[in-house]
XYZ file of C-alpha atoms in Angstrom:
308
model
C -12.322 -26.669 22.782
C -11.662 -22.919 23.700
C -15.221 -23.137 24.848
C -14.630 -25.806 27.192
C -11.948 -24.111 28.376
C -13.420 -21.252 28.990
C -16.567 -22.888 30.838
C -14.175 -25.141 33.063
C -14.272 -24.732 36.707
C -10.577 -24.159 36.511
C -10.404 -21.007 34.295
C -13.357 -19.748 36.001
C -12.112 -19.585 39.609
C -8.899 -18.355 37.907
C -10.425 -15.526 36.203
C -12.857 -14.520 39.006
C -9.738 -14.613 41.333
C -7.830 -11.982 38.546
C -11.226 -9.910 38.267
C -11.216 -9.506 42.324
C -7.715 -8.526 41.861
C -8.600 -5.610 39.587
C -11.670 -5.016 41.648
C -10.206 -4.416 44.442
C -7.431 -2.254 43.242
C -10.324 0.332 41.821
C -12.536 -0.067 44.954
C -9.754 0.701 47.272
C -8.279 2.851 44.871
C -4.848 1.209 45.482
C -2.852 0.612 41.930
C -0.352 -1.421 43.888
C -2.897 -4.278 44.581
C -2.275 -5.408 41.122
C 0.391 -7.783 40.390
C 0.257 -9.287 36.829
C 1.617 -12.352 37.583
C -1.253 -13.205 39.802
C -3.108 -13.749 36.759
C 0.226 -16.331 35.352
C -0.049 -18.271 38.350
C -3.697 -18.700 38.514
C -3.596 -19.948 35.041
C -0.897 -22.063 35.472
C -2.178 -23.556 38.169
C -5.766 -24.195 37.389
C -5.870 -24.036 33.702
C -2.839 -25.296 32.533
C -1.083 -26.921 35.295
C 2.480 -26.865 35.214
C 4.070 -29.971 37.290
C 6.834 -28.670 38.918
C 4.871 -25.792 39.713
C 2.133 -27.472 41.593
C 4.318 -30.117 43.013
C 5.021 -27.731 46.187
C 1.991 -26.048 46.958
C 3.471 -24.371 49.805
C 6.379 -22.674 47.544
C 3.487 -21.083 45.084
C 2.606 -18.809 48.333
C 5.981 -18.177 50.905
C 8.206 -17.697 47.499
C 6.495 -14.903 45.895
C 5.167 -13.424 49.056
C 9.024 -13.089 50.674
C 9.864 -12.126 47.559
C 7.624 -9.249 47.464
C 8.030 -8.134 50.965
C 12.028 -8.330 50.293
C 11.602 -6.148 47.074
C 9.605 -3.465 48.832
C 12.016 -3.271 51.932
C 15.000 -2.939 49.588
C 13.392 0.287 48.403
C 14.483 1.673 51.873
C 18.346 1.652 50.853
C 19.952 4.529 49.894
C 21.305 3.124 46.777
C 20.781 3.446 42.949
C 17.207 1.645 41.759
C 19.709 -0.319 39.123
C 21.593 -1.299 42.164
C 18.301 -2.356 44.258
C 17.349 -4.558 40.924
C 20.430 -6.668 41.053
C 20.464 -6.982 44.740
C 17.029 -8.098 44.985
C 17.227 -10.691 41.937
C 20.622 -12.215 43.686
C 19.078 -12.531 47.027
C 15.929 -14.003 45.320
C 17.771 -16.266 42.923
C 20.418 -17.413 46.172
C 17.224 -17.619 48.422
C 15.464 -20.215 45.352
C 18.397 -22.466 45.261
C 18.924 -22.850 49.163
C 15.492 -23.874 49.600
C 15.204 -25.377 46.130
C 12.164 -23.460 45.227
C 11.197 -23.753 41.281
C 9.022 -21.839 40.982
C 9.787 -18.934 38.373
C 7.167 -15.741 39.297
C 9.148 -15.486 42.866
C 11.671 -13.216 40.375
C 8.761 -10.783 39.259
C 7.479 -10.613 42.704
C 10.741 -9.638 44.246
C 11.393 -7.093 41.107
C 8.278 -5.497 40.590
C 8.189 -3.466 43.747
C 11.770 -2.215 43.264
C 11.052 -1.277 40.081
C 7.694 0.614 40.668
C 9.871 2.001 43.723
C 6.895 0.824 46.548
C 7.591 1.848 50.305
C 4.487 0.905 51.404
C 3.732 -2.900 51.900
C 0.343 -3.308 50.245
C 1.724 -4.670 47.049
C 3.623 -7.492 49.713
C 0.368 -8.086 51.634
C -2.191 -8.457 48.819
C 0.701 -10.847 46.959
C 0.069 -12.688 50.107
C -2.981 -12.818 49.817
C -3.853 -14.114 46.561
C -0.537 -16.677 46.319
C -2.339 -18.411 49.597
C -5.563 -18.996 47.311
C -3.663 -20.013 44.464
C -1.560 -22.314 46.710
C -5.138 -23.755 47.989
C -5.876 -24.537 44.546
C -2.535 -26.011 43.666
C -3.536 -28.404 46.769
C -6.543 -29.450 45.335
C -5.077 -30.017 41.791
C -1.928 -31.876 42.062
C -1.945 -36.069 42.269
C 0.750 -37.175 44.727
C 0.873 -40.380 43.143
C 2.195 -38.772 39.743
C 4.775 -36.599 41.213
C 8.490 -37.629 40.692
C 10.375 -38.115 43.363
C 12.682 -35.037 44.176
C 16.072 -34.913 44.625
C 19.275 -33.480 43.493
C 18.792 -34.809 39.660
C 15.719 -33.055 39.532
C 16.971 -29.617 40.706
C 18.701 -26.645 38.875
C 22.780 -26.876 38.284
C 24.395 -24.242 39.967
C 26.694 -23.373 36.849
C 23.283 -22.554 34.734
C 21.828 -20.533 37.451
C 24.687 -18.229 37.946
C 25.167 -18.009 33.728
C 20.795 -16.916 33.559
C 21.480 -14.543 36.545
C 24.375 -12.622 34.809
C 22.732 -12.436 31.731
C 19.363 -10.776 33.028
C 21.104 -8.874 35.634
C 23.164 -7.616 32.358
C 19.400 -7.339 30.840
C 18.602 -5.308 33.479
C 21.123 -2.989 33.141
C 20.628 -2.497 29.357
C 17.556 -1.139 30.120
C 18.516 1.184 32.622
C 22.151 2.470 30.447
C 19.630 2.973 27.917
C 16.274 4.318 28.975
C 14.097 1.849 27.457
C 11.784 0.093 30.007
C 9.734 -1.805 27.966
C 12.619 -4.512 28.021
C 12.126 -4.635 31.260
C 9.387 -7.508 31.680
C 9.236 -9.561 34.748
C 6.970 -12.233 33.515
C 9.177 -13.061 30.745
C 12.496 -13.312 32.666
C 10.425 -15.899 35.027
C 9.755 -17.965 32.057
C 13.784 -17.353 30.388
C 14.905 -18.568 34.107
C 12.880 -21.872 33.886
C 13.488 -22.584 30.351
C 17.455 -22.097 30.757
C 17.150 -24.479 33.157
C 15.246 -26.926 30.635
C 16.876 -29.681 29.475
C 14.687 -30.222 26.389
C 14.370 -27.016 25.332
C 15.011 -26.013 21.654
C 15.056 -23.852 18.710
C 11.604 -25.029 17.708
C 9.823 -24.171 20.791
C 10.795 -20.541 20.590
C 8.431 -19.568 17.346
C 4.827 -20.354 19.370
C 5.843 -19.057 22.699
C 7.406 -16.073 20.947
C 4.230 -15.494 19.299
C 1.755 -15.917 22.184
C 3.897 -13.096 24.014
C 4.298 -10.871 21.126
C 0.552 -11.080 19.930
C -0.580 -10.954 23.844
C 1.542 -7.586 24.304
C 0.225 -5.915 21.193
C -3.330 -6.682 21.713
C -3.159 -5.771 25.746
C -1.586 -2.336 24.824
C -4.481 -2.182 21.879
C -7.303 -2.760 24.639
C -5.654 -0.409 26.808
C -5.898 2.155 24.783
C -9.294 1.577 23.425
C -10.566 1.402 26.670
C -8.424 3.898 28.520
C -9.114 4.310 32.406
C -10.748 1.111 32.670
C -8.684 -1.293 34.455
C -11.281 -4.046 35.113
C -12.394 -4.308 31.731
C -8.955 -3.812 30.571
C -7.726 -6.912 32.791
C -10.915 -8.765 31.726
C -10.652 -8.619 27.912
C -6.717 -9.158 27.999
C -7.276 -12.370 30.162
C -9.543 -13.939 27.909
C -7.680 -13.122 24.559
C -4.669 -14.501 25.996
C -6.141 -18.087 26.796
C -7.393 -17.647 23.051
C -3.900 -17.257 21.932
C -2.515 -20.038 23.696
C -5.334 -22.241 22.553
C -5.125 -21.176 19.328
C -1.321 -21.630 18.927
C -1.695 -24.855 20.920
C 1.145 -23.183 23.424
C -0.039 -23.163 27.011
C 2.367 -19.795 28.117
C 1.100 -19.050 31.697
C 3.488 -15.942 31.912
C 1.410 -14.571 29.023
C -1.355 -13.575 31.398
C 1.272 -11.571 33.196
C 2.326 -9.760 30.068
C -1.709 -8.823 29.119
C -2.134 -7.142 32.681
C 1.177 -5.298 32.594
C -0.007 -2.383 30.623
C -2.210 -1.227 33.809
C 0.896 -0.868 35.697
C 3.300 1.615 34.165
C 3.132 4.060 30.871
C 5.864 2.752 29.185
C 4.348 -1.014 29.409
C 1.040 0.656 27.789
C 2.929 2.032 24.725
C 3.446 0.732 21.223
C 6.822 0.039 21.957
C 5.846 -2.421 24.493
C 5.056 -5.336 22.249
C 8.434 -4.893 20.529
C 10.072 -4.668 23.886
C 8.297 -8.202 24.625
C 9.526 -9.439 21.439
C 13.210 -8.517 21.354
C 13.578 -9.514 24.769
C 11.617 -13.158 24.437
C 13.532 -13.689 20.913
C 16.887 -12.839 21.965
C 17.154 -14.346 25.579
C 15.135 -17.731 24.354
C 17.505 -17.805 21.378
C 20.221 -17.227 23.746
C 18.733 -20.538 26.342
C 18.357 -22.212 23.075
C 21.892 -22.133 22.026
C 23.037 -22.564 25.654
C 20.714 -26.031 25.585
C 22.572 -27.110 22.642
C 26.001 -26.570 23.578
C 25.436 -28.142 27.119
C 23.755 -31.285 25.344
C 26.799 -31.535 22.709
C 28.974 -31.864 25.559
C 27.398 -33.992 27.539
C 27.508 -36.447 24.461
C 31.326 -36.050 24.051
C 31.649 -36.898 27.462
C 29.576 -40.121 27.230
C 31.075 -40.657 24.190
C 34.962 -40.519 25.815
C 33.403 -42.688 28.899
C 32.783 -45.480 26.202
């Protein structure tokens, strides 16, 4: 089954797109081109199609592009980096709610340029280019007849959005207060933002996802240290490893592909503390999401009981 996926047109197309990003970064000597979530988006559209992602292909391009430009522009403000991250996060979440965007990777697109302190727009421009390709792929793979009609009942509840936004902002604040960069994991934030709003998210869904993300981070750091300075080969190998992990655990986690490329971006993410950070961040935030969802489901059952 793994071999069939490896030789599938979807995987090869997504893989080529990721490799192209890596090669462009090396050839143009522009590390700012690297956006780990491009790998996650590509796999979440071409290999493990996420229904609510491909439902509105235009959002796959516009949302992260606008977020990347916004995040970069905020670096021009004379405020602390933490304040910029909070401000960028809040603005993006508000825009996502107003325009009914149901695409978690929009959040990393806004946070990463702020976290890296980028002032030119190379990151934003290349994000626009690569996500445009992903949008075209989404148009090709989606099947309109299978899409459920959009409506208020299918979108996020504002109460849930406010609560998870506060939690994530506090988590980012904790990272800055303790100076522990390894617990700032933008791809995981995207995943948590989505699962927090998922009505059927339960405790049993946590272990396989936690295992895939943690092992991905661990092996990604290992490859990074085995092949120091080789951006292309590290990226190529880590994406393959992540695919194999997703298949072995029978748990497709598109954002894990983003995690696999993170060691290439920031020194702290290439340290052996990074897998620990991914484990703690994913474990804590997913447990909070499951507990909250369990509480909300109990409340819903009680309300139905009272009415009947």
